[in-house]
PDB file of C-alpha atoms in Angstrom:
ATOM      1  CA  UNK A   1     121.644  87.152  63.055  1.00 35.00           C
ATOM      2  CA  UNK A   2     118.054  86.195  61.450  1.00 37.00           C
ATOM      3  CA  UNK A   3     117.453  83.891  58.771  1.00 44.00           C
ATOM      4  CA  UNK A   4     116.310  86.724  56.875  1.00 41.00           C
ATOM      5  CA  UNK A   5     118.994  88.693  57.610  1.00 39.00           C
ATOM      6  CA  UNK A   6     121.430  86.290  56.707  1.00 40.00           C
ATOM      7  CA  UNK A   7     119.268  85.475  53.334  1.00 46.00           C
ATOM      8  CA  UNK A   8     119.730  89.099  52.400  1.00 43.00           C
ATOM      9  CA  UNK A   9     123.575  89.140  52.479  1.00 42.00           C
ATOM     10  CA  UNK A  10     123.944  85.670  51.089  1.00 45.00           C
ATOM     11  CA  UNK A  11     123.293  87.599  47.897  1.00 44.00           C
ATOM     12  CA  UNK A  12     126.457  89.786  48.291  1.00 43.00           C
ATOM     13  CA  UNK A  13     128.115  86.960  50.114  1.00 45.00           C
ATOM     14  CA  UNK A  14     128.064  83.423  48.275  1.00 47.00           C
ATOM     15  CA  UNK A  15     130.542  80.689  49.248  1.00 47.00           C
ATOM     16  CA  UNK A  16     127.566  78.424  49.633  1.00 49.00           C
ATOM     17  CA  UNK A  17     126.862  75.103  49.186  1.00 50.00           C
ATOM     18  CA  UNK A  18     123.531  73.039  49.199  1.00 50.00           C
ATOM     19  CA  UNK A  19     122.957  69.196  51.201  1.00 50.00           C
ATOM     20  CA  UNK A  20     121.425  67.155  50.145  1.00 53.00           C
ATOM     21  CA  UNK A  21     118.343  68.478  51.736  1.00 73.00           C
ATOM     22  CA  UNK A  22     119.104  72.221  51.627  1.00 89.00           C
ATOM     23  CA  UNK A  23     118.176  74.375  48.249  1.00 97.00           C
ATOM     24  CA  UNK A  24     119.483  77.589  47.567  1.00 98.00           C
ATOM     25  CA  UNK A  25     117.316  79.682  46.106  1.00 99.00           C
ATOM     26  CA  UNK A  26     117.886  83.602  44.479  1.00 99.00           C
ATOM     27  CA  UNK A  27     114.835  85.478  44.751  1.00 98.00           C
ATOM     28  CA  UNK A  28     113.878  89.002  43.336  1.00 97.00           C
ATOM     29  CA  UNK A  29     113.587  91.280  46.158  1.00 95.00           C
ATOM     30  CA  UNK A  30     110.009  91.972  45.521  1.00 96.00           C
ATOM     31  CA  UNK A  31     108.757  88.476  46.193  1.00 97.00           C
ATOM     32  CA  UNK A  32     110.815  88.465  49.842  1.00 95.00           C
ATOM     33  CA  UNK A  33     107.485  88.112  52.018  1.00 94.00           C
ATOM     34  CA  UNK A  34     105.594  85.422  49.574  1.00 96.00           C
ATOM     35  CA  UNK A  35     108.675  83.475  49.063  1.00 98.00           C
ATOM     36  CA  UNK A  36     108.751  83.446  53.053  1.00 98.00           C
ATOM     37  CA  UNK A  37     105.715  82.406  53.287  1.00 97.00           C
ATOM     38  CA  UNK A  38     105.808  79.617  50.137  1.00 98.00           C
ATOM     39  CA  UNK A  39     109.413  78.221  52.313  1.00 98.00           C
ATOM     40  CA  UNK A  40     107.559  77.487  55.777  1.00 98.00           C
ATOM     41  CA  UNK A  41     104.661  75.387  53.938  1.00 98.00           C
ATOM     42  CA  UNK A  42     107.208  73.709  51.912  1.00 98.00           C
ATOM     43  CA  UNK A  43     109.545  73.323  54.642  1.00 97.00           C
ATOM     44  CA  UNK A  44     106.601  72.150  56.829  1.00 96.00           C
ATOM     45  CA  UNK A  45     105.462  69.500  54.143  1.00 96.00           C
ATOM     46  CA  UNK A  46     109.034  67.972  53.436  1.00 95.00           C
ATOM     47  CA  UNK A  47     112.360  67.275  55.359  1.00 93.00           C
ATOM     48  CA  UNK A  48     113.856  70.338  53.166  1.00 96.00           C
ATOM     49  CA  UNK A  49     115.157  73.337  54.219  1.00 97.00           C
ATOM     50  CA  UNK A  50     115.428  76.759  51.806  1.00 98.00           C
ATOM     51  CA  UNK A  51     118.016  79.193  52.095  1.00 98.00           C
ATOM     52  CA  UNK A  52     116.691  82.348  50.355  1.00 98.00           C
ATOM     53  CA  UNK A  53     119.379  85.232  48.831  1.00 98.00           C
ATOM     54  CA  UNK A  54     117.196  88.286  47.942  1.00 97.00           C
ATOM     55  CA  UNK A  55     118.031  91.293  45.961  1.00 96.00           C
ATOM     56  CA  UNK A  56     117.578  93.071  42.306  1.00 96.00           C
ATOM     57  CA  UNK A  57     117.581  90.393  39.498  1.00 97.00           C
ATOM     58  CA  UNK A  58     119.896  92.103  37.690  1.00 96.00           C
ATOM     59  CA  UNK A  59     122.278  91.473  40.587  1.00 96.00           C
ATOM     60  CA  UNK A  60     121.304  88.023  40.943  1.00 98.00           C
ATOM     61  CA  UNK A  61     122.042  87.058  37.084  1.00 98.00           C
ATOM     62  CA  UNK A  62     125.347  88.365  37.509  1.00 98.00           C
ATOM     63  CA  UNK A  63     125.949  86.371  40.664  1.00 98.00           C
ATOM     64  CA  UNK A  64     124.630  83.377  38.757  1.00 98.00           C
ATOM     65  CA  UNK A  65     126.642  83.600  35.501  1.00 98.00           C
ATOM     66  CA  UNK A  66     129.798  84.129  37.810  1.00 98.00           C
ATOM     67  CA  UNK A  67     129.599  81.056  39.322  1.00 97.00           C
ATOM     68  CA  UNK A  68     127.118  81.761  42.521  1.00 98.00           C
ATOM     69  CA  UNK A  69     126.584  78.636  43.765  1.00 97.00           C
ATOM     70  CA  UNK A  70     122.255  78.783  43.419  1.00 98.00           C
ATOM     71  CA  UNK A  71     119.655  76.006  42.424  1.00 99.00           C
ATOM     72  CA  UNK A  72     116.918  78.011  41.314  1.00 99.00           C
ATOM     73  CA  UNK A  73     116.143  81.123  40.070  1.00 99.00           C
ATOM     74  CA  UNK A  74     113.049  83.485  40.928  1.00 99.00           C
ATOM     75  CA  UNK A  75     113.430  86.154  38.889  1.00 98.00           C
ATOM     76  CA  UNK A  76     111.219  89.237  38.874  1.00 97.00           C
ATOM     77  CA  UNK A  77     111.367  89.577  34.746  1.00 98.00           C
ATOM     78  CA  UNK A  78     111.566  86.791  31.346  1.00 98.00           C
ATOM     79  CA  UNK A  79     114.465  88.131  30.037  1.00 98.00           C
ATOM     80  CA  UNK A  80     117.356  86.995  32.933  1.00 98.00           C
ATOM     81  CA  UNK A  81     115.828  83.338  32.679  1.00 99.00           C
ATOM     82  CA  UNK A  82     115.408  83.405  29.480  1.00 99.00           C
ATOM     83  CA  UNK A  83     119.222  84.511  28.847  1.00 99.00           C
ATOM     84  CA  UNK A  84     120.495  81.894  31.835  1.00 99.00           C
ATOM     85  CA  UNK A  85     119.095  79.276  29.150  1.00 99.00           C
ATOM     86  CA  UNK A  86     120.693  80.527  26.437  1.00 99.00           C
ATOM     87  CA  UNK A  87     124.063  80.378  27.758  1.00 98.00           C
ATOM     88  CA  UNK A  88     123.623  76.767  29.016  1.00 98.00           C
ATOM     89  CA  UNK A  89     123.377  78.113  32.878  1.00 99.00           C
ATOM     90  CA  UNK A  90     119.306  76.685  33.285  1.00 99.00           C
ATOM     91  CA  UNK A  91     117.780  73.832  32.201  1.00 99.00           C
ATOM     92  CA  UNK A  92     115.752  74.057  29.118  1.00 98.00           C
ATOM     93  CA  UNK A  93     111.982  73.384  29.657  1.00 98.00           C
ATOM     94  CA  UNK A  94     111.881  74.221  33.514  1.00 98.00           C
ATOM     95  CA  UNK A  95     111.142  77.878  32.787  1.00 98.00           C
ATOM     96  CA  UNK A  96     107.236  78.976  34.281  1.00 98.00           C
ATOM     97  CA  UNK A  97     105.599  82.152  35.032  1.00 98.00           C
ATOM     98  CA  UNK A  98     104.787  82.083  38.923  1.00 98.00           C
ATOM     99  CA  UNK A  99     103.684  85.351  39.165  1.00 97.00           C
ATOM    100  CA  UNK A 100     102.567  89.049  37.251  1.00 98.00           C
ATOM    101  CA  UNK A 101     103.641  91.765  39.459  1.00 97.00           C
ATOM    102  CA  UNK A 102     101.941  95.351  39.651  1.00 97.00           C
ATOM    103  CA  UNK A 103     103.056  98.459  40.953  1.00 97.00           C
ATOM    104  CA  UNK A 104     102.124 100.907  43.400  1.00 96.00           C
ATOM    105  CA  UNK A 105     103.034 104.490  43.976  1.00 96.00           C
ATOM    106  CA  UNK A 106     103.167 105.258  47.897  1.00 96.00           C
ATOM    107  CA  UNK A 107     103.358 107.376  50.171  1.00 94.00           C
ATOM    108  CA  UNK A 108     104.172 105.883  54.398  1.00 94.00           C
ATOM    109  CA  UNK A 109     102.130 108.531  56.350  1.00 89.00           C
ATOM    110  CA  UNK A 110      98.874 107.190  57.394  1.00 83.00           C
ATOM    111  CA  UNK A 111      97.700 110.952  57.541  1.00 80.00           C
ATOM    112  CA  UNK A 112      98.697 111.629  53.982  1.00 77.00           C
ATOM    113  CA  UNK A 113      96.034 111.834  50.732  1.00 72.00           C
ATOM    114  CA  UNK A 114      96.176 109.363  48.540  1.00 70.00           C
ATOM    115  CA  UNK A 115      98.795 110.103  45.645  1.00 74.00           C
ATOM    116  CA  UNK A 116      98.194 109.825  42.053  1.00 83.00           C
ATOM    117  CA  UNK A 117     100.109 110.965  39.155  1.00 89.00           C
ATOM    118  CA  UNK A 118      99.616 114.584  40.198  1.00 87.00           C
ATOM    119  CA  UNK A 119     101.381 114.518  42.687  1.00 84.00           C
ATOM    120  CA  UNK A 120     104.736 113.393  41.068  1.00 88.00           C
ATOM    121  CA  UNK A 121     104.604 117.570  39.450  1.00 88.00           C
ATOM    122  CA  UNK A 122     102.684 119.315  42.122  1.00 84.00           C
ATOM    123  CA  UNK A 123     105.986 120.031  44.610  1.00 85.00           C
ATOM    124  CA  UNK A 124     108.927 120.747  43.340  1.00 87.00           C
ATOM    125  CA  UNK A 125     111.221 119.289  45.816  1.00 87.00           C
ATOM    126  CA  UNK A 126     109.223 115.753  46.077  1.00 90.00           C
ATOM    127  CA  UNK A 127     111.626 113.026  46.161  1.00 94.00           C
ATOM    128  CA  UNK A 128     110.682 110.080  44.459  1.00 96.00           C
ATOM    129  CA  UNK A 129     111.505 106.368  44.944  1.00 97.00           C
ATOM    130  CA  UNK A 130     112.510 103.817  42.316  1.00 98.00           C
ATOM    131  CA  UNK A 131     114.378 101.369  42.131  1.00 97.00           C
ATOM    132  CA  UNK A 132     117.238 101.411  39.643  1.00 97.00           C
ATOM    133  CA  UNK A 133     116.478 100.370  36.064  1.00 97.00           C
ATOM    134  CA  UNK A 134     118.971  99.213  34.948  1.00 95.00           C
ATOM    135  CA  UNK A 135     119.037  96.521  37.217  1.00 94.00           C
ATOM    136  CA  UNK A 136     115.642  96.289  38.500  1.00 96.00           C
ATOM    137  CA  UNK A 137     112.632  95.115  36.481  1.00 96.00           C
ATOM    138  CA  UNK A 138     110.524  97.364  38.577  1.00 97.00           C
ATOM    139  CA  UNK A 139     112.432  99.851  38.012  1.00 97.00           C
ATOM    140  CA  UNK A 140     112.752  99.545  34.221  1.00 97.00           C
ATOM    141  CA  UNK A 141     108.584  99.448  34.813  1.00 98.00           C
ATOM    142  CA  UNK A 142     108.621 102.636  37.037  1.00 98.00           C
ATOM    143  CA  UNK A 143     110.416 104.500  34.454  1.00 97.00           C
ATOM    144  CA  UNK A 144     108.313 102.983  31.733  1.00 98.00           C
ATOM    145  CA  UNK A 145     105.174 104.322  33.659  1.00 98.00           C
ATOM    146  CA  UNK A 146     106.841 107.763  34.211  1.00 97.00           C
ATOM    147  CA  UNK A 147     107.510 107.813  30.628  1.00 98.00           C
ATOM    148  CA  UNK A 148     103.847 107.006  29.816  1.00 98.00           C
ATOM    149  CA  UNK A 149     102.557 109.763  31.778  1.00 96.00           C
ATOM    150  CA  UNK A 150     104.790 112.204  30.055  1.00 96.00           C
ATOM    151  CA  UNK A 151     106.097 113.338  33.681  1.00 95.00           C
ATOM    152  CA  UNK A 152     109.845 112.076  32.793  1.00 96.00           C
ATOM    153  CA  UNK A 153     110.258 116.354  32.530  1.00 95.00           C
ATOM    154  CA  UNK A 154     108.937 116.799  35.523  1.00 93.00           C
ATOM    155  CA  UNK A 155     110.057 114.599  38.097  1.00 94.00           C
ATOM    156  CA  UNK A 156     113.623 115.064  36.638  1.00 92.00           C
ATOM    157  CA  UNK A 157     116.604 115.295  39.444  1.00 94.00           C
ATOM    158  CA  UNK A 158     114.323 114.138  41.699  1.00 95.00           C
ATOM    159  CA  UNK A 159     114.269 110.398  41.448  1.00 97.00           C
ATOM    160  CA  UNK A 160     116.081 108.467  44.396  1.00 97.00           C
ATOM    161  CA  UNK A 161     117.660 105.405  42.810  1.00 97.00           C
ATOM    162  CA  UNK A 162     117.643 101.983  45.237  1.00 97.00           C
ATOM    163  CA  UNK A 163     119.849  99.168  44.448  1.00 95.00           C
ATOM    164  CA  UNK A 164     116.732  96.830  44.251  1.00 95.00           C
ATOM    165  CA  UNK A 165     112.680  97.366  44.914  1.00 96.00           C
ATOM    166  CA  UNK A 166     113.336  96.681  48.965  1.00 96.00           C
ATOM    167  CA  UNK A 167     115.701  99.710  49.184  1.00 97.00           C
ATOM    168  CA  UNK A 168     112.982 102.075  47.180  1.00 98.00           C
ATOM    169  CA  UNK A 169     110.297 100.702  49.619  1.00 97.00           C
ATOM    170  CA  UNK A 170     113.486 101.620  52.432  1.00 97.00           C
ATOM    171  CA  UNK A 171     113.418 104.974  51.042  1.00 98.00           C
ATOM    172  CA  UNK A 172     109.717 106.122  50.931  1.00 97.00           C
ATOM    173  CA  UNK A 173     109.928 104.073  54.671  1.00 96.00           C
ATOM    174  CA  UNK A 174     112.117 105.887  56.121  1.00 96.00           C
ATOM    175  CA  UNK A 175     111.155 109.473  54.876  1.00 94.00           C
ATOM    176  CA  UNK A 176     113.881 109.757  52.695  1.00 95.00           C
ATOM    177  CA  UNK A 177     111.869 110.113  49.866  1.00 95.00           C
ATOM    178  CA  UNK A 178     108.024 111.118  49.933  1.00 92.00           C
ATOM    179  CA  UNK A 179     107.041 108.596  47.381  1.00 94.00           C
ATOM    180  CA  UNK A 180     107.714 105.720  45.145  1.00 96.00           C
ATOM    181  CA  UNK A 181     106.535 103.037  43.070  1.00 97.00           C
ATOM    182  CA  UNK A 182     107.237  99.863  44.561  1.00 97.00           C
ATOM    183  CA  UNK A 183     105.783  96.461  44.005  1.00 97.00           C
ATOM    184  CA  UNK A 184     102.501  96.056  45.351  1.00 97.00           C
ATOM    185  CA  UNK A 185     103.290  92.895  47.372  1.00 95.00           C
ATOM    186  CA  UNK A 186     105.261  94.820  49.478  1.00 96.00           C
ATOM    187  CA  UNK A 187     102.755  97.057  50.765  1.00 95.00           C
ATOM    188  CA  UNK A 188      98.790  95.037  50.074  1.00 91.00           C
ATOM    189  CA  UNK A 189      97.543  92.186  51.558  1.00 87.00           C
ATOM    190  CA  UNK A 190      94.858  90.908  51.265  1.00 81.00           C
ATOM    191  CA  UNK A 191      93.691  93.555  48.819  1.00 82.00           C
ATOM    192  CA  UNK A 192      94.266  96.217  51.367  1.00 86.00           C
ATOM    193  CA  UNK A 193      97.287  99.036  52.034  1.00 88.00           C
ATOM    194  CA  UNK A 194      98.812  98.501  55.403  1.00 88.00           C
ATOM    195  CA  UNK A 195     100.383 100.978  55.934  1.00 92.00           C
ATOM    196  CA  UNK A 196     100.181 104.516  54.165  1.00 93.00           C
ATOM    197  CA  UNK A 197      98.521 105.426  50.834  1.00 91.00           C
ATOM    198  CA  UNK A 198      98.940 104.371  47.124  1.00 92.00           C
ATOM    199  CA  UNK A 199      97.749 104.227  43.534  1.00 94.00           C
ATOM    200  CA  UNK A 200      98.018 101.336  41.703  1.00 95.00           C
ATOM    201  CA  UNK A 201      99.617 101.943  38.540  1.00 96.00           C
ATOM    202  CA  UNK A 202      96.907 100.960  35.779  1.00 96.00           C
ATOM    203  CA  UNK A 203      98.700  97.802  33.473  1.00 96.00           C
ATOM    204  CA  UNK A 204      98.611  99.521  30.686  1.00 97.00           C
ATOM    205  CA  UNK A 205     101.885 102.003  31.371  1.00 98.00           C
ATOM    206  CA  UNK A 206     104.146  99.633  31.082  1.00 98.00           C
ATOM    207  CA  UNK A 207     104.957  96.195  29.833  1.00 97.00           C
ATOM    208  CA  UNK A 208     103.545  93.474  31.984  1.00 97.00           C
ATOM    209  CA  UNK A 209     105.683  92.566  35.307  1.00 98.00           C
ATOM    210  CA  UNK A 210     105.949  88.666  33.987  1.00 98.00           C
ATOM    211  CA  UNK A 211     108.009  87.060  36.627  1.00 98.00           C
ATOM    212  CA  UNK A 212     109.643  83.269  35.508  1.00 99.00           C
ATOM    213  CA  UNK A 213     111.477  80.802  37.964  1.00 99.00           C
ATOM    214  CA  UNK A 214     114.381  78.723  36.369  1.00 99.00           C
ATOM    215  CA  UNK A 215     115.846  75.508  37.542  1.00 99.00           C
ATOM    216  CA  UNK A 216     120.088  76.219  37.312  1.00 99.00           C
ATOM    217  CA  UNK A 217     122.143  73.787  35.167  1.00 98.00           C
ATOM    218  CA  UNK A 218     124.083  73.003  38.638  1.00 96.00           C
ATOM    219  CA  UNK A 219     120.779  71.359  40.063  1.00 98.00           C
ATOM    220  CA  UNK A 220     119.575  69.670  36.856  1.00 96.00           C
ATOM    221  CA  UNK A 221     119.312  66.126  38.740  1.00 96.00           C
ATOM    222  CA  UNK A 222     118.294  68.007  42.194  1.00 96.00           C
ATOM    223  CA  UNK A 223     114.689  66.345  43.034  1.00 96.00           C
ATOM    224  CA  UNK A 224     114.078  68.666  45.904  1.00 97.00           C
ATOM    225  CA  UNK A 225     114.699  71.880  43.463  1.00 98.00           C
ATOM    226  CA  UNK A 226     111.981  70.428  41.333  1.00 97.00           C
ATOM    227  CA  UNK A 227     109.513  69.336  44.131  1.00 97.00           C
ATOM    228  CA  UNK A 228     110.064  72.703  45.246  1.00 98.00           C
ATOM    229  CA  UNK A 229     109.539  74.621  41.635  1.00 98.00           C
ATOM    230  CA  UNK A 230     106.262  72.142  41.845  1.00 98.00           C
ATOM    231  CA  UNK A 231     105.175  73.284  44.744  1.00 98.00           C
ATOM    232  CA  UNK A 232     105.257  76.647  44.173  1.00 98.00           C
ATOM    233  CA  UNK A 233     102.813  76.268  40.748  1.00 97.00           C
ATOM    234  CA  UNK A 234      99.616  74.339  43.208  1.00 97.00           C
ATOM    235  CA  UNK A 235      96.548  76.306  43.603  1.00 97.00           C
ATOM    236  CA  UNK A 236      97.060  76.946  46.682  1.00 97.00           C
ATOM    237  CA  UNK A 237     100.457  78.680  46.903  1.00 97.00           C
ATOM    238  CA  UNK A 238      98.544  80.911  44.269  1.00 97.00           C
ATOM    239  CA  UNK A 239      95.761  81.442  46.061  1.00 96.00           C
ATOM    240  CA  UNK A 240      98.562  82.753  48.536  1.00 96.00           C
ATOM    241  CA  UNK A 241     100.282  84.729  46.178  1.00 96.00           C
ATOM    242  CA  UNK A 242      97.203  86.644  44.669  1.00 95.00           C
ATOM    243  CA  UNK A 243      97.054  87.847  48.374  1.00 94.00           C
ATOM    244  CA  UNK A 244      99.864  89.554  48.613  1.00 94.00           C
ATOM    245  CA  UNK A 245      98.466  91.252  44.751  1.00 94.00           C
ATOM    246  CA  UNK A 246     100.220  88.999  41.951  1.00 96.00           C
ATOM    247  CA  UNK A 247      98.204  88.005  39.038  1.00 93.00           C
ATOM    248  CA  UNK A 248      98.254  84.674  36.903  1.00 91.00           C
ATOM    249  CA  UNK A 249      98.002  85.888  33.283  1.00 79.00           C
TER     250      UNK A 249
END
């Protein structure tokens, strides 16, 4: 199996354990590709290596606060971070913003106009991707959006739930559902769709995507966590990251 692969089910499957030049890092599922990306520079700037677990934060924090044996903590909202410090499971002071996400609604087919809100109440039988709110930040801002547009009427029954943002991008994907808001890192780069169609959600439906990183009480004296949380806040791993559509705000 992959790296990636086995980074995905190292978030359902944890009895890990860092060396001393290994970090384990949980990531939110929408920052898969940039975080990626960010682990090959670092990896090809130190003797470090970065195992990555991905999935919905909400997922993650409970992995974390049951004894998941991670070193940092990318999480795609404030509030998990900020709770990890309050129960003594992150070390004060190493909480920072690395990214403001924004979301898309999308639809896969190339041949396909490009949606906007009409098009969550023009068919009847659209399916719609999210990914669950209750666990998912994006979610949460999906349904905020939805909410905002006063279409939470009209797109009742026929919003597809995925576990995290990856398995709503897996859904609209696939065909299984004809659209979806997911994060717009997943399908921009470089300022441009790559595959399909989408609107970006204007900012100001829902609260701002605010994404902090957390170093984990278990890695307080771990020098490579915190050369890595460094390295991550340069200018140019941002420049990288506003490629792939996060903001710095």
């Amino acid at each position: 199996m992959n790296r990636l692969g086995l980074s995905f089910l190292a978030a359902y499957l944890w009895p890990l354990s860092a060396t001393a030049d290994e970090l384990l890092v949980a990531s939110a599922s929408n920052f898969s590709a940039p975080m990626a990306q960010l682990v090959l520079r670092f990896e090809g700037q130190t003797d470090h290596e970065v195992e990555v677990a991905y999935g919905s934060s909400g997922r993650l924090f409970a992995q974390i606060s049951n004894g998941a044996p991670f070193q940092i903590f990318f999480s795609a909202d404030q509030d998990k971070p900020e709770r990890l410090l309050a129960s003594g499971l992150a070390v004060p002071g190493t909480s920072f913003t690395y990214a403001t996400g924004a979301l898309v609604l999308w639809n896969a087919d190339d041949k396909a106009v490009v949606p906007d809100p009409s098009a969550l109440s023009q068919d009847p039988e659209l399916r719609i991707a999210i990914a669950n709110p209750r666990v998912a930040p994006y979610g949460a801002a999906a349904l905020e959006a939805i909410e905002s547009l006063a279409l939470s009427e009209a797109v009742s029954g026929r919003l597809v739930l995925g576990e995290n943002i990856a398995q709503a991008y897996q859904f609209v994907d696939s065909g299984n559902a004809s659209l979806g808001f997911v994060a717009k890192s997943q399908v921009v780069r470089d300022g441009r769709v790559r595959k399909g169609s989408g609107w970006e959600v204007p900012a100001n439906l829902h609260a701002p995507i605010r994404q902090d990183a957390v170093l984990l009480t278990r890695a307080r004296d771990c020098q490579p966590c915190q050369q890595f949380m460094a390295f991550v806040q340069q200018p140019e791993q941002q420049a990288l990251l506003a490629g792939w559509g996060y903001r710095f705000d």
